[in-house]
mmCIF file of C-alpha atoms in Angstrom:
data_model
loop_
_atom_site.group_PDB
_atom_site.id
_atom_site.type_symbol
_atom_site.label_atom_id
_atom_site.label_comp_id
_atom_site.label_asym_id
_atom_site.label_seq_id
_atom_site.Cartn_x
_atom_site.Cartn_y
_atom_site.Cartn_z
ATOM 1 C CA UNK M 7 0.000 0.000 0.000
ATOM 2 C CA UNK M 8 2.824 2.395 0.752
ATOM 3 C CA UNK M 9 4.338 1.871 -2.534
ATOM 4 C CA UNK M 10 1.014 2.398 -4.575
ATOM 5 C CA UNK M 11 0.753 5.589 -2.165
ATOM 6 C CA UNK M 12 4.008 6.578 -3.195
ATOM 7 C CA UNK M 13 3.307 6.077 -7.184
ATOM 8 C CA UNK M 14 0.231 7.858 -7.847
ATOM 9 C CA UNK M 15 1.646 10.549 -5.473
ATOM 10 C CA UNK M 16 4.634 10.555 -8.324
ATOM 11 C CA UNK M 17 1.811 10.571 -10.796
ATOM 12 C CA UNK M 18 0.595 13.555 -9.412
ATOM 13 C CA UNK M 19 3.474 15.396 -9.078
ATOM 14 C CA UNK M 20 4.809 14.618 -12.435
ATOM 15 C CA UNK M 21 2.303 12.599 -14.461
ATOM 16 C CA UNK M 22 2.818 11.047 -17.787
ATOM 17 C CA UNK M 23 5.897 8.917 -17.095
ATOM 18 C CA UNK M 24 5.672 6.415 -19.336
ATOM 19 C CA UNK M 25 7.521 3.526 -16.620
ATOM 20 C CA UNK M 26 5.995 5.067 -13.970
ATOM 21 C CA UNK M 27 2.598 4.581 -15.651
ATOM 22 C CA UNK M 28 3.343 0.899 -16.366
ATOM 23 C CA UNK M 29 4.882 0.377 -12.898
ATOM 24 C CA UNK M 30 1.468 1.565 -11.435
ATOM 25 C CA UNK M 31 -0.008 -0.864 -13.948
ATOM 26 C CA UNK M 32 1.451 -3.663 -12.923
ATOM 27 C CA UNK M 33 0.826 -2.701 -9.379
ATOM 28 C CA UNK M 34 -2.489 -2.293 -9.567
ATOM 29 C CA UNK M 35 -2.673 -5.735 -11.110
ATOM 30 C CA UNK M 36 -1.048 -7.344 -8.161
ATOM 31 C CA UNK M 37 -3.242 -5.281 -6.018
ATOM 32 C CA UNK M 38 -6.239 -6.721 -7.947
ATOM 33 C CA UNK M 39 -7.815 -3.491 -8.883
ATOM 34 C CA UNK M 40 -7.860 -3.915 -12.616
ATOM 35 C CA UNK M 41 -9.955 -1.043 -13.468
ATOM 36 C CA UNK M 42 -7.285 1.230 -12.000
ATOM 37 C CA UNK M 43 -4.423 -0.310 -14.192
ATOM 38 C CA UNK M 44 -6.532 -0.082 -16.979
ATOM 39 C CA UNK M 45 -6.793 3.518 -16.420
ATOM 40 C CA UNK M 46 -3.435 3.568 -16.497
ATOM 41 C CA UNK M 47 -2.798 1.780 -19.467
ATOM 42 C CA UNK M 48 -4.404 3.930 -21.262
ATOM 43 C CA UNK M 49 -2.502 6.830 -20.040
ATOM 44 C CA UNK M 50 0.371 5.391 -21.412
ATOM 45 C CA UNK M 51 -1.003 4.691 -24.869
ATOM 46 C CA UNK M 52 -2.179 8.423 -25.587
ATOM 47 C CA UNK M 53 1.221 9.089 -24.505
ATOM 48 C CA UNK M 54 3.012 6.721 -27.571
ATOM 49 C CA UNK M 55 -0.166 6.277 -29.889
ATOM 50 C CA UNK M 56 2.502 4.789 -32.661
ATOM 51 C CA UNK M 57 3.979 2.156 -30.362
ATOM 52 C CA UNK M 58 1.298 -0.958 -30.803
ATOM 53 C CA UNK M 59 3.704 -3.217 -28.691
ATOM 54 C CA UNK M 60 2.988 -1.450 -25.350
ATOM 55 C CA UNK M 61 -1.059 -1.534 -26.164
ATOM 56 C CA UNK M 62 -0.675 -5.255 -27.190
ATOM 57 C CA UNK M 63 1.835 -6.157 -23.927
ATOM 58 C CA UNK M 64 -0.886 -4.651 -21.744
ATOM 59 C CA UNK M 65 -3.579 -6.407 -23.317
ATOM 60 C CA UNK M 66 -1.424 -9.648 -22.322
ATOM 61 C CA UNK M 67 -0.887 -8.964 -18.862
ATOM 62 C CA UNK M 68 -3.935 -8.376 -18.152
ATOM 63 C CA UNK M 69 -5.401 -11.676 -20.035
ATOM 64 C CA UNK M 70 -2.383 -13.623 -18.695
ATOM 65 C CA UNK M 71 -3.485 -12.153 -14.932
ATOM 66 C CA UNK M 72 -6.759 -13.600 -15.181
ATOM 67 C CA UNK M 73 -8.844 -10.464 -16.156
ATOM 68 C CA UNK M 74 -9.900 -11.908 -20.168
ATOM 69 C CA UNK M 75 -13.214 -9.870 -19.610
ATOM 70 C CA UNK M 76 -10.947 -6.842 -18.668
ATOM 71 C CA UNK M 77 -8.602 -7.779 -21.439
ATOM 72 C CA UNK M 78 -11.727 -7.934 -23.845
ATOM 73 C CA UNK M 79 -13.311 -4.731 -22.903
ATOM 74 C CA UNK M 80 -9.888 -3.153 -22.849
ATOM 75 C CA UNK M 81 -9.523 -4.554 -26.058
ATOM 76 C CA UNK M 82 -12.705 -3.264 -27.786
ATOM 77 C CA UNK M 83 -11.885 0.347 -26.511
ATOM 78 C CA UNK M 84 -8.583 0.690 -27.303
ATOM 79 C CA UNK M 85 -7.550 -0.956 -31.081
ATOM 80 C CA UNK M 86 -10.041 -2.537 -33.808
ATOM 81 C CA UNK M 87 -10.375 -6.123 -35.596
ATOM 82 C CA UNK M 88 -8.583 -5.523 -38.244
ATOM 83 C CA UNK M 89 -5.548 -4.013 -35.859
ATOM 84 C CA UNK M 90 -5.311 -7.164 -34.052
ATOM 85 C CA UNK M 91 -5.019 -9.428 -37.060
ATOM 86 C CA UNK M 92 -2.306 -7.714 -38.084
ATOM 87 C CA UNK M 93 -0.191 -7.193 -35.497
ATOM 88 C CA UNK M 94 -0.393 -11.056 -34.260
ATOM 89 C CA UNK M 95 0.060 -12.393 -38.011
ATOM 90 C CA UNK M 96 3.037 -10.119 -38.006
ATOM 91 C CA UNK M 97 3.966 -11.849 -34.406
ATOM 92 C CA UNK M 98 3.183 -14.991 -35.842
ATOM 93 C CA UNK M 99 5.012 -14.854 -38.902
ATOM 94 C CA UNK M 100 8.107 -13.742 -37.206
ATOM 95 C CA UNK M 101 8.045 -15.657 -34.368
ATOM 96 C CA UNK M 102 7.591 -18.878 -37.615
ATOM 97 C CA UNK M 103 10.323 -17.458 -39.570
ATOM 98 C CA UNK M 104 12.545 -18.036 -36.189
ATOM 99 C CA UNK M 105 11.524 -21.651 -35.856
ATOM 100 C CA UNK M 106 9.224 -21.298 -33.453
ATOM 101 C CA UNK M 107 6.116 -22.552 -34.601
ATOM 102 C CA UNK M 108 4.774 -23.542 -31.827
ATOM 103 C CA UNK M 109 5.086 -19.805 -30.108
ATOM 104 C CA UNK M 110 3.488 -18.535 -33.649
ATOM 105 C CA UNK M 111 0.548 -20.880 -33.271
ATOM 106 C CA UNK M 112 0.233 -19.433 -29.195
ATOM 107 C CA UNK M 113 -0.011 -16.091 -30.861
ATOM 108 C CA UNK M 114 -2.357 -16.642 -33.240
ATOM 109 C CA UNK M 115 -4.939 -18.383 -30.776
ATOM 110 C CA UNK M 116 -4.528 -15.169 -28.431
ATOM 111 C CA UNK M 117 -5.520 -12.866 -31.742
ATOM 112 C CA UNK M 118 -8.599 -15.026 -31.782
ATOM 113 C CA UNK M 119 -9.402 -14.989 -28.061
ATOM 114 C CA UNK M 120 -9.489 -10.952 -28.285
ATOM 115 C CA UNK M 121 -12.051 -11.164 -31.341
ATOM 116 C CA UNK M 122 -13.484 -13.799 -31.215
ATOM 117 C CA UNK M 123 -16.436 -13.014 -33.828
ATOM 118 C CA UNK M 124 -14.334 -10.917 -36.151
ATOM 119 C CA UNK M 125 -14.589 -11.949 -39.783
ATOM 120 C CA UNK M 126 -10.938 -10.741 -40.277
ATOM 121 C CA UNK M 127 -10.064 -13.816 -38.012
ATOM 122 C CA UNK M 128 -9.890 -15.797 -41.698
ATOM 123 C CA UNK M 129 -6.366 -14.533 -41.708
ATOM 124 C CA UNK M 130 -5.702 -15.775 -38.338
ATOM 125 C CA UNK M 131 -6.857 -19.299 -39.233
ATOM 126 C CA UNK M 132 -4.933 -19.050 -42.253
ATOM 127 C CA UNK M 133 -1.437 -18.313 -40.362
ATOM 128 C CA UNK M 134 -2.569 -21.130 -38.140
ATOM 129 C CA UNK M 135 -2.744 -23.520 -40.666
ATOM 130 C CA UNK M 136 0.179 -22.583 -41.911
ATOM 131 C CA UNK M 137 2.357 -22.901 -38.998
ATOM 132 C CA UNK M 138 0.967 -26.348 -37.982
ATOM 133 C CA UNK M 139 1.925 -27.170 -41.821
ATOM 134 C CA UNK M 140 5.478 -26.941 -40.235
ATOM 135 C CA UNK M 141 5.361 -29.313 -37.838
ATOM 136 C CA UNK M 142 4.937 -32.225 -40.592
ATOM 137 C CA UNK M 143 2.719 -35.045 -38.636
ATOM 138 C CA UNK M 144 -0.472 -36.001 -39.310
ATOM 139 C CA UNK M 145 -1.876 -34.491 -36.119
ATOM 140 C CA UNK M 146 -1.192 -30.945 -37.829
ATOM 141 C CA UNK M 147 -1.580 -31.331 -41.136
ATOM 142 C CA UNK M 148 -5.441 -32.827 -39.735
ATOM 143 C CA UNK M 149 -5.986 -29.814 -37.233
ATOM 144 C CA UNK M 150 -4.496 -27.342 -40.351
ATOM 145 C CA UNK M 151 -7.619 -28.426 -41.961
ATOM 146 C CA UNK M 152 -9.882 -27.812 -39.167
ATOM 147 C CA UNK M 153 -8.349 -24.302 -39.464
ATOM 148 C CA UNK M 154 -8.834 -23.368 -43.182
ATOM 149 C CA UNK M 155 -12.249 -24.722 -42.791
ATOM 150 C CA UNK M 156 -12.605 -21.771 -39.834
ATOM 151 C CA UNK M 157 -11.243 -19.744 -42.148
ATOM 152 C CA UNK M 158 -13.244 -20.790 -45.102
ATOM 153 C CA UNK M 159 -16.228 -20.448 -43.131
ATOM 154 C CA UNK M 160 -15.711 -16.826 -42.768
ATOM 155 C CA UNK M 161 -14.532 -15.800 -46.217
ATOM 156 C CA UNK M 162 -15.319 -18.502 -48.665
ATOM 157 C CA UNK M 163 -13.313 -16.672 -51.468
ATOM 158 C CA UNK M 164 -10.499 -17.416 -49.985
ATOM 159 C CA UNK M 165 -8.207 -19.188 -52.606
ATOM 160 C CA UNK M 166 -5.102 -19.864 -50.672
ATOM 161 C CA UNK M 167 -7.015 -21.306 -47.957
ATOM 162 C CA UNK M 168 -8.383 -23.746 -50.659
ATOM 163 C CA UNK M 169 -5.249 -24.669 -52.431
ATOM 164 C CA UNK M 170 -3.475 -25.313 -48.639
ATOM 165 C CA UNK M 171 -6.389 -27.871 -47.971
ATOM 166 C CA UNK M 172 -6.029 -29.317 -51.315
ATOM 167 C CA UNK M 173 -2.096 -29.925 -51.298
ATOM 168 C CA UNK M 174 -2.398 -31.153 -47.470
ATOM 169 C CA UNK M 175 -5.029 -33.389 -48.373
ATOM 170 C CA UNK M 176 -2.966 -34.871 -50.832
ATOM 171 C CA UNK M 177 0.264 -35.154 -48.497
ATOM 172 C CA UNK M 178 -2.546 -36.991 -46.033
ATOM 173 C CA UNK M 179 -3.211 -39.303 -49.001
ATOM 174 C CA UNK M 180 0.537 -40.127 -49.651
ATOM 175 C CA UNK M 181 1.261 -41.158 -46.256
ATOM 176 C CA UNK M 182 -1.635 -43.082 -45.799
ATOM 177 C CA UNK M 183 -0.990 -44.554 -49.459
ATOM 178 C CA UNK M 184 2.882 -45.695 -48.374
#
């Protein structure tokens, strides 16, 4: 209690610290008062509009704390569909490009979690599929085609998505075939 005392007394002395305001974020986290690091999360993101990491890193810790409907709401207030598909297939795609498919595929299913009706989501699907198309067992290349039917579902003019089903289905067929 002293040391959230001592921040938002900091605050008011000299607000718009950019640490200081995710310091007091992350306090009132521990504290369990998420609607107070909210506030200042946001604080922080009309100070560096242009930086989407610190928006998307405080979406996470707050989902990763156990506030998703906080997370969610936060969510819908502070960036759009279209925003979120974009910056985790960017994630994704790096994170893939790095070998680590696995953390790409993590990525991707947060994306989804945060909008979870959006019809952009056929991108996120897509990048799914994709990545578990790296791993190379049947287990993926199955659950890939779960995934480009999601993302089928939501934009049926999707041509890549078809073509990826088609050339897994036939890499399914030649391993059950040998």
């Amino acid at each position: 209690s002293e040391a959230k005392t001592l921040l938002e007394q900091a605050q008011a002395n000299s607000p718009n610290n950019i640490e200081r305001l995710g310091e007091m974020s992350d306090l009132y986290i521990s504290l369990k008062q998420p609607e107070d690091a909210i506030k200042a999360m946001k604080l922080s993101i009309g100070l560096h509009p242009e930086n989407k990491d610190i928006k998307f890193d405080m979406l996470r810790t707050l989902f990763d704390s156990g506030y998703k409907d906080e997370a969610n709401n936060f969510c819908k207030q502070v960036t759009t569909p279209k925003e979120v598909v974009r910056y985790y297939n960017n994630r994704g795609v790096l994170l893939s490009k790095e070998g680590n498919v696995e953390g790409a595929i993590k990525e991707y299913e947060f994306a989804l979690t945060l909008f979870p009706n959006s019809k952009d989501n056929y991108r996120i699907y897509y990048n799914i599929a994709l990545a578990q198309t790296k791993l190379k067992n049947r287990r993926s290349f199955e659950s890939a085609i779960l995934n480009l039917q999601q993302c089928l579902a939501l934009d049926p003019t999707f041509d890549k998505a078809k073509t990826l089903i088609q050339s897994i289905e036939g890499i399914l067929n030649k391993k059950k075939a040998s």
